[in-house]
Amino acid sequence: MSRIRTALAALAGLVLAAAPASAATEPAATEPAATEPAAIPGHALVGYLHASFANGSGYVRMADVPAEWDVIDLAFAEPTSPTSGQLEFTRCQAAECPNVESDEEFLAGIRAKQAEGKKVLLSVGGANGQVRLETAAARDAFVSSAAAIIDRWGLDGIDIDFEGHSLELAPGDTDLKNPTTPVVVNLISALRTLNDRYGPDFVLTMAPETFFVQVGYQHYGGGTGADPRAGAYLPVIDALRADLDLLHVQNYNSGPVMGLDGQYHTMGNADFHVAMIDMLLTGFPLAGNPDNTFAPLAPEQVAIGLPAANPAGNGFTPVPEVHKALDCLRAGTGCGPYEPHGTYPKLRGLMAWSINWDVYHENEFAEAHDAYAAR
């Protein structure tokens, strides 16, 4: 487990502070003393950086990523084909990103951010990067190619942003604890292998859509006659919960979702975020089956996923509504119609798609939320 995850297991409920660098005990030593990697702050901002495309928002050089971002997800590594498992991470080309830096400058920018205590992760998937690990060969190719990219750039971990038809549950595969669908089983195995390969400081995060998580409360996979993708991330999250540093479900680009109050909640306001986060921190039965329940995550493992600006995604939430959601979840104050089942002062923070769109809009998200989220 990572240092973050070890602390969660051993000191439940305590916020992790960044660890200071180790000082050399022998001034005349020929080798510098090892420096322990900094932890993700107790209250953090996570942002995606368009490293391989511009997407209309413009390219942001690694060195120019604003200081407010604690975790920087490089978007995206994509497979050579949906079922190959073989990932490629291609830097944005100058034709699309005229101000793109050289590989050497990009690597130096990563090192500089890490020296400041930031985590830089490889994000896999995205809207166009369907990844279906249907075979053991695809699983192994995923592991080896992801490791090659992580090693090439010296990254701190991996973010799983599988969308589309990457994950689904086969008919009859309804036991959360014992999934049998190959794309689910092989992803769990691949991520465990990567975690074991890199050891205790490897950072694992996930960014599923609400359909793949909270919709499992009402419908779970193909067993309820619904879309077999409903709730399909849940067995992956559950199997890896001891290794999971951050889950930031995309609380945007979503249809109405039923909360634990039996009411449908619609994106773009504080109440939606409160209802969606409370489900993760309270736990819920799948498709109404009390014998098949997703257990709550620790608040330190959860962040609210948001669009950084209106063009970044449907369901943009204005700054005051985000702060209202934080106040309700952390302190139980200012809540709307949905009353959470507890207060979660150690809720980890906020995730935004994306750093590029925020820079395009003069850093409104980072500047408005950094100090508030860090309270």
Short mmCIF file of C-alpha atoms in Angstrom, two decimals, residues 40 72 96 282:
data_model
loop_
_atom_site.label_atom_id
_atom_site.label_comp_id
_atom_site.label_asym_id
_atom_site.label_seq_id
_atom_site.Cartn_x
_atom_site.Cartn_y
_atom_site.Cartn_z
CA ILE A 40 -1.03 14.21 -1.31
CA ILE A 72 -1.69 16.49 -12.21
CA GLU A 96 -2.28 21.22 -32.89
CA THR A 282 -22.32 5.75 3.39
#
